[in-house]
């Protein structure tokens, strides 16, 4: 239990003599209740029973809408807030496909390795509850050994989790070796679809068109499911990626807690201000994530924070690309189970990795896009508790513009 609430922390910040003049805006978004729906007619009795065994009595409205569209054979994009249960949608769709066809296959494409690891653990936990047959899943990425890659090709799992680079380099050029997989491919999931915009989006569109041609060559016509928490034109983006109409689900039925948004123009160096805010959060046992714009700054802020945090020094960690996979998994695990109170990260923890129940997000500088801003803020308040986003402006002109024009 937190010693003091996030609301008390924000009130103390905006009223503190030391920081009051530096706070340029404080916006409070009220909490919102959830909107539930019954699963009758949407899920089979066995899957409804599975949900109940997992402690889920009913689905949110947007989940029901998406599953209904998928059941009708419509390519679908789900664009709802972070922690609104989007992964539940495509996992349920896959389990329903397996009930009809035990040979059904699905391709889950994630932009980050950590996302695939996170989703594999979730899928395995669900699969264990299935009977009499238990579906299997596997990750095929740069960390997969040659021995395991060969085994996966020879005996494809029901769900293959990978990234765009591996689809481009390892699956499509050697599709003849993947015939058993492509011939039974029924679902393709593109998670965090907002990342595929601009030039990267052009490349991704070509990869997906190649994928569709190869699937047709092997006699399959998979359904596409896209997800994102931060895109304003989901149907347009998803349709552009595959060249086909895509139904959009955007009416979020999940509940959300109260959210505070604070913009600061610091008098001191932004990193020093962030450390001061982090120390105040640790004293209240508020679980915090600090985002920096570079690996070097992430390391420095992490070191400086530990040096100044006394009893909390061992509960602060850095997270960035370049760490060994087992180090990243360990940090994610410690953060999720509450062993860590704070993490200082680059964009490596921006996307929807489940890192547990965080309260406060501190941005050292504007991330460069509103999409990244909301993605990072989506790491906190995921259990419906009150949360806060604090952006500390750097000397960058765009940062100064936003703190001067917070609307």
mmCIF file of N, CA and C in Angstrom, residues 215-292:
data_model
loop_
_atom_site.group_PDB
_atom_site.id
_atom_site.type_symbol
_atom_site.label_atom_id
_atom_site.label_comp_id
_atom_site.label_asym_id
_atom_site.label_seq_id
_atom_site.Cartn_x
_atom_site.Cartn_y
_atom_site.Cartn_z
ATOM 1 N N UNK A 215 0.826 -16.628 -48.778
ATOM 2 C CA UNK A 215 -0.279 -17.373 -48.179
ATOM 3 C C UNK A 215 -1.216 -17.907 -49.261
ATOM 4 N N UNK A 216 -1.522 -17.087 -50.258
ATOM 5 C CA UNK A 216 -2.389 -17.547 -51.356
ATOM 6 C C UNK A 216 -1.716 -18.691 -52.119
ATOM 7 N N UNK A 217 -0.388 -18.589 -52.297
ATOM 8 C CA UNK A 217 0.352 -19.656 -52.979
ATOM 9 C C UNK A 217 0.205 -20.987 -52.240
ATOM 10 N N UNK A 218 0.146 -20.931 -50.900
ATOM 11 C CA UNK A 218 0.017 -22.151 -50.095
ATOM 12 C C UNK A 218 -1.434 -22.486 -49.777
ATOM 13 N N UNK A 219 -2.365 -21.750 -50.377
ATOM 14 C CA UNK A 219 -3.788 -22.074 -50.224
ATOM 15 C C UNK A 219 -4.453 -21.502 -48.996
ATOM 16 N N UNK A 220 -3.859 -20.471 -48.377
ATOM 17 C CA UNK A 220 -4.430 -19.872 -47.164
ATOM 18 C C UNK A 220 -4.853 -18.436 -47.428
ATOM 19 N N UNK A 221 -5.794 -17.963 -46.629
ATOM 20 C CA UNK A 221 -6.267 -16.570 -46.711
ATOM 21 C C UNK A 221 -6.483 -16.061 -45.287
ATOM 22 N N UNK A 222 -5.417 -15.654 -44.611
ATOM 23 C CA UNK A 222 -5.524 -15.313 -43.195
ATOM 24 C C UNK A 222 -6.275 -14.008 -42.952
ATOM 25 N N UNK A 223 -6.825 -13.918 -41.749
ATOM 26 C CA UNK A 223 -7.496 -12.711 -41.282
ATOM 27 C C UNK A 223 -6.484 -11.880 -40.499
ATOM 28 N N UNK A 224 -6.513 -10.566 -40.702
ATOM 29 C CA UNK A 224 -5.576 -9.685 -40.016
ATOM 30 C C UNK A 224 -6.244 -8.993 -38.830
ATOM 31 N N UNK A 225 -5.514 -8.960 -37.697
ATOM 32 C CA UNK A 225 -5.959 -8.234 -36.508
ATOM 33 C C UNK A 225 -4.839 -7.269 -36.135
ATOM 34 N N UNK A 226 -5.157 -5.982 -36.107
ATOM 35 C CA UNK A 226 -4.187 -4.951 -35.744
ATOM 36 C C UNK A 226 -4.577 -4.372 -34.389
ATOM 37 N N UNK A 227 -3.584 -3.947 -33.612
ATOM 38 C CA UNK A 227 -3.879 -3.302 -32.331
ATOM 39 C C UNK A 227 -2.978 -2.085 -32.142
ATOM 40 N N UNK A 228 -3.498 -1.102 -31.427
ATOM 41 C CA UNK A 228 -2.732 0.085 -31.072
ATOM 42 C C UNK A 228 -3.465 0.845 -29.986
ATOM 43 N N UNK A 229 -2.705 1.556 -29.148
ATOM 44 C CA UNK A 229 -3.321 2.407 -28.136
ATOM 45 C C UNK A 229 -3.244 3.872 -28.518
ATOM 46 N N UNK A 230 -2.481 4.194 -29.553
ATOM 47 C CA UNK A 230 -2.215 5.609 -29.842
ATOM 48 C C UNK A 230 -2.185 5.875 -31.336
ATOM 49 N N UNK A 231 -3.313 5.756 -31.997
ATOM 50 C CA UNK A 231 -3.391 6.124 -33.406
ATOM 51 C C UNK A 231 -4.780 6.707 -33.663
ATOM 52 N N UNK A 232 -4.824 7.835 -34.365
ATOM 53 C CA UNK A 232 -6.091 8.528 -34.592
ATOM 54 C C UNK A 232 -6.801 8.082 -35.864
ATOM 55 N N UNK A 233 -6.090 7.449 -36.765
ATOM 56 C CA UNK A 233 -6.692 6.999 -38.023
ATOM 57 C C UNK A 233 -6.456 5.501 -38.211
ATOM 58 N N UNK A 234 -6.925 4.663 -37.285
ATOM 59 C CA UNK A 234 -6.559 3.239 -37.302
ATOM 60 C C UNK A 234 -6.972 2.507 -38.573
ATOM 61 N N UNK A 235 -8.195 2.746 -39.039
ATOM 62 C CA UNK A 235 -8.664 2.034 -40.226
ATOM 63 C C UNK A 235 -7.853 2.424 -41.457
ATOM 64 N N UNK A 236 -7.559 3.712 -41.603
ATOM 65 C CA UNK A 236 -6.785 4.190 -42.748
ATOM 66 C C UNK A 236 -5.381 3.596 -42.742
ATOM 67 N N UNK A 237 -4.730 3.598 -41.573
ATOM 68 C CA UNK A 237 -3.371 3.065 -41.475
ATOM 69 C C UNK A 237 -3.341 1.571 -41.754
ATOM 70 N N UNK A 238 -4.228 0.816 -41.107
ATOM 71 C CA UNK A 238 -4.232 -0.645 -41.286
ATOM 72 C C UNK A 238 -4.577 -1.024 -42.727
ATOM 73 N N UNK A 239 -5.536 -0.321 -43.324
ATOM 74 C CA UNK A 239 -5.914 -0.603 -44.716
ATOM 75 C C UNK A 239 -4.754 -0.329 -45.662
ATOM 76 N N UNK A 240 -3.994 0.756 -45.380
ATOM 77 C CA UNK A 240 -2.846 1.081 -46.232
ATOM 78 C C UNK A 240 -1.772 0.006 -46.139
ATOM 79 N N UNK A 241 -1.650 -0.649 -44.973
ATOM 80 C CA UNK A 241 -0.607 -1.662 -44.791
ATOM 81 C C UNK A 241 -0.891 -2.941 -45.572
ATOM 82 N N UNK A 242 -2.161 -3.332 -45.684
ATOM 83 C CA UNK A 242 -2.466 -4.597 -46.369
ATOM 84 C C UNK A 242 -3.230 -4.407 -47.677
ATOM 85 N N UNK A 243 -3.654 -3.166 -47.975
ATOM 86 C CA UNK A 243 -4.377 -2.917 -49.215
ATOM 87 C C UNK A 243 -5.778 -3.492 -49.238
ATOM 88 N N UNK A 244 -6.364 -3.690 -48.070
ATOM 89 C CA UNK A 244 -7.712 -4.249 -47.948
ATOM 90 C C UNK A 244 -8.507 -3.447 -46.919
ATOM 91 N N UNK A 245 -9.841 -3.462 -47.004
ATOM 92 C CA UNK A 245 -10.639 -2.749 -45.997
ATOM 93 C C UNK A 245 -10.440 -3.360 -44.617
ATOM 94 N N UNK A 246 -10.361 -2.500 -43.595
ATOM 95 C CA UNK A 246 -10.166 -2.945 -42.215
ATOM 96 C C UNK A 246 -11.187 -2.246 -41.325
ATOM 97 N N UNK A 247 -11.927 -3.048 -40.555
ATOM 98 C CA UNK A 247 -12.926 -2.516 -39.631
ATOM 99 C C UNK A 247 -12.235 -1.998 -38.374
ATOM 100 N N UNK A 248 -12.598 -0.793 -37.941
ATOM 101 C CA UNK A 248 -11.968 -0.187 -36.766
ATOM 102 C C UNK A 248 -12.870 -0.272 -35.546
ATOM 103 N N UNK A 249 -12.276 -0.659 -34.414
ATOM 104 C CA UNK A 249 -12.954 -0.669 -33.116
ATOM 105 C C UNK A 249 -12.231 0.356 -32.248
ATOM 106 N N UNK A 250 -12.911 1.447 -31.931
ATOM 107 C CA UNK A 250 -12.256 2.546 -31.209
ATOM 108 C C UNK A 250 -12.984 2.975 -29.944
ATOM 109 N N UNK A 251 -14.188 2.463 -29.710
ATOM 110 C CA UNK A 251 -14.979 2.882 -28.549
ATOM 111 C C UNK A 251 -14.556 2.066 -27.337
ATOM 112 N N UNK A 252 -13.660 2.616 -26.546
ATOM 113 C CA UNK A 252 -13.066 1.892 -25.424
ATOM 114 C C UNK A 252 -14.077 1.661 -24.304
ATOM 115 N N UNK A 253 -14.236 0.392 -23.906
ATOM 116 C CA UNK A 253 -15.150 0.069 -22.823
ATOM 117 C C UNK A 253 -14.462 -0.237 -21.513
ATOM 118 N N UNK A 254 -13.132 -0.137 -21.482
ATOM 119 C CA UNK A 254 -12.384 -0.449 -20.259
ATOM 120 C C UNK A 254 -12.387 0.745 -19.305
ATOM 121 N N UNK A 255 -12.346 0.489 -18.010
ATOM 122 C CA UNK A 255 -12.299 1.598 -17.051
ATOM 123 C C UNK A 255 -10.906 2.224 -17.016
ATOM 124 N N UNK A 256 -10.830 3.439 -16.532
ATOM 125 C CA UNK A 256 -9.522 4.080 -16.350
ATOM 126 C C UNK A 256 -9.560 4.929 -15.087
ATOM 127 N N UNK A 257 -8.439 5.002 -14.422
ATOM 128 C CA UNK A 257 -8.347 5.786 -13.194
ATOM 129 C C UNK A 257 -8.068 7.250 -13.474
ATOM 130 N N UNK A 258 -8.095 8.025 -12.437
ATOM 131 C CA UNK A 258 -7.787 9.449 -12.545
ATOM 132 C C UNK A 258 -6.353 9.635 -13.043
ATOM 133 N N UNK A 259 -6.153 10.595 -13.950
ATOM 134 C CA UNK A 259 -4.818 10.836 -14.514
ATOM 135 C C UNK A 259 -4.457 12.322 -14.374
ATOM 136 N N UNK A 260 -3.287 12.595 -13.812
ATOM 137 C CA UNK A 260 -2.749 13.954 -13.724
ATOM 138 C C UNK A 260 -1.686 14.129 -14.802
ATOM 139 N N UNK A 261 -1.706 15.273 -15.484
ATOM 140 C CA UNK A 261 -0.686 15.597 -16.482
ATOM 141 C C UNK A 261 -0.072 16.938 -16.087
ATOM 142 N N UNK A 262 1.237 16.939 -15.862
ATOM 143 C CA UNK A 262 1.940 18.137 -15.404
ATOM 144 C C UNK A 262 3.076 18.453 -16.385
ATOM 145 N N UNK A 263 3.153 19.715 -16.816
ATOM 146 C CA UNK A 263 4.244 20.171 -17.667
ATOM 147 C C UNK A 263 5.119 21.133 -16.878
ATOM 148 N N UNK A 264 6.430 20.904 -16.929
ATOM 149 C CA UNK A 264 7.365 21.721 -16.156
ATOM 150 C C UNK A 264 8.450 22.333 -17.053
ATOM 151 N N UNK A 265 8.814 23.583 -16.749
ATOM 152 C CA UNK A 265 9.945 24.245 -17.378
ATOM 153 C C UNK A 265 10.981 24.455 -16.276
ATOM 154 N N UNK A 266 11.961 23.573 -16.150
ATOM 155 C CA UNK A 266 12.830 23.581 -14.961
ATOM 156 C C UNK A 266 13.819 24.733 -14.941
ATOM 157 N N UNK A 267 14.149 25.166 -13.754
ATOM 158 C CA UNK A 267 15.185 26.181 -13.581
ATOM 159 C C UNK A 267 16.564 25.531 -13.558
ATOM 160 N N UNK A 268 16.628 24.277 -13.103
ATOM 161 C CA UNK A 268 17.881 23.533 -13.069
ATOM 162 C C UNK A 268 17.963 22.638 -14.301
ATOM 163 N N UNK A 269 19.010 21.839 -14.410
ATOM 164 C CA UNK A 269 19.098 20.872 -15.502
ATOM 165 C C UNK A 269 17.946 19.884 -15.407
ATOM 166 N N UNK A 270 17.325 19.508 -16.541
ATOM 167 C CA UNK A 270 16.163 18.597 -16.520
ATOM 168 C C UNK A 270 16.438 17.298 -15.770
ATOM 169 N N UNK A 271 17.631 16.734 -15.944
ATOM 170 C CA UNK A 271 17.950 15.472 -15.272
ATOM 171 C C UNK A 271 17.977 15.648 -13.759
ATOM 172 N N UNK A 272 18.510 16.763 -13.281
ATOM 173 C CA UNK A 272 18.572 17.027 -11.843
ATOM 174 C C UNK A 272 17.158 17.190 -11.284
ATOM 175 N N UNK A 273 16.308 17.895 -12.032
ATOM 176 C CA UNK A 273 14.911 18.050 -11.614
ATOM 177 C C UNK A 273 14.206 16.697 -11.565
ATOM 178 N N UNK A 274 14.457 15.858 -12.558
ATOM 179 C CA UNK A 274 13.837 14.529 -12.585
ATOM 180 C C UNK A 274 14.261 13.695 -11.382
ATOM 181 N N UNK A 275 15.529 13.767 -11.011
ATOM 182 C CA UNK A 275 16.016 13.010 -9.857
ATOM 183 C C UNK A 275 15.344 13.492 -8.578
ATOM 184 N N UNK A 276 15.164 14.802 -8.440
ATOM 185 C CA UNK A 276 14.477 15.334 -7.264
ATOM 186 C C UNK A 276 13.036 14.832 -7.189
ATOM 187 N N UNK A 277 12.355 14.810 -8.338
ATOM 188 C CA UNK A 277 10.982 14.302 -8.371
ATOM 189 C C UNK A 277 10.946 12.805 -8.064
ATOM 190 N N UNK A 278 11.930 12.078 -8.583
ATOM 191 C CA UNK A 278 11.996 10.641 -8.327
ATOM 192 C C UNK A 278 12.224 10.356 -6.848
ATOM 193 N N UNK A 279 13.108 11.098 -6.211
ATOM 194 C CA UNK A 279 13.370 10.898 -4.783
ATOM 195 C C UNK A 279 12.106 11.136 -3.962
ATOM 196 N N UNK A 280 11.329 12.171 -4.317
ATOM 197 C CA UNK A 280 10.077 12.440 -3.608
ATOM 198 C C UNK A 280 9.073 11.319 -3.820
ATOM 199 N N UNK A 281 9.072 10.740 -5.019
ATOM 200 C CA UNK A 281 8.164 9.626 -5.304
ATOM 201 C C UNK A 281 8.568 8.378 -4.526
ATOM 202 N N UNK A 282 9.866 8.099 -4.450
ATOM 203 C CA UNK A 282 10.346 6.934 -3.707
ATOM 204 C C UNK A 282 10.003 7.048 -2.228
ATOM 205 N N UNK A 283 10.095 8.257 -1.687
ATOM 206 C CA UNK A 283 9.765 8.463 -0.271
ATOM 207 C C UNK A 283 8.307 8.135 0.010
ATOM 208 N N UNK A 284 7.465 8.228 -1.014
ATOM 209 C CA UNK A 284 6.041 7.901 -0.875
ATOM 210 C C UNK A 284 5.741 6.485 -1.360
ATOM 211 N N UNK A 285 6.792 5.754 -1.767
ATOM 212 C CA UNK A 285 6.663 4.398 -2.304
ATOM 213 C C UNK A 285 5.766 4.371 -3.534
ATOM 214 N N UNK A 286 5.874 5.410 -4.355
ATOM 215 C CA UNK A 286 5.165 5.435 -5.629
ATOM 216 C C UNK A 286 6.047 4.776 -6.683
ATOM 217 N N UNK A 287 5.503 3.810 -7.378
ATOM 218 C CA UNK A 287 6.282 3.078 -8.376
ATOM 219 C C UNK A 287 6.397 3.938 -9.631
ATOM 220 N N UNK A 288 7.632 4.161 -10.086
ATOM 221 C CA UNK A 288 7.918 5.224 -11.050
ATOM 222 C C UNK A 288 8.745 4.725 -12.222
ATOM 223 N N UNK A 289 8.458 5.280 -13.409
ATOM 224 C CA UNK A 289 9.303 5.062 -14.574
ATOM 225 C C UNK A 289 9.745 6.420 -15.095
ATOM 226 N N UNK A 290 11.052 6.559 -15.333
ATOM 227 C CA UNK A 290 11.633 7.797 -15.858
ATOM 228 C C UNK A 290 12.146 7.509 -17.265
ATOM 229 N N UNK A 291 11.694 8.297 -18.244
ATOM 230 C CA UNK A 291 12.136 8.113 -19.628
ATOM 231 C C UNK A 291 13.159 9.181 -20.010
ATOM 232 N N UNK A 292 14.239 8.753 -20.628
ATOM 233 C CA UNK A 292 15.253 9.671 -21.135
ATOM 234 C C UNK A 292 15.331 9.529 -22.658
#
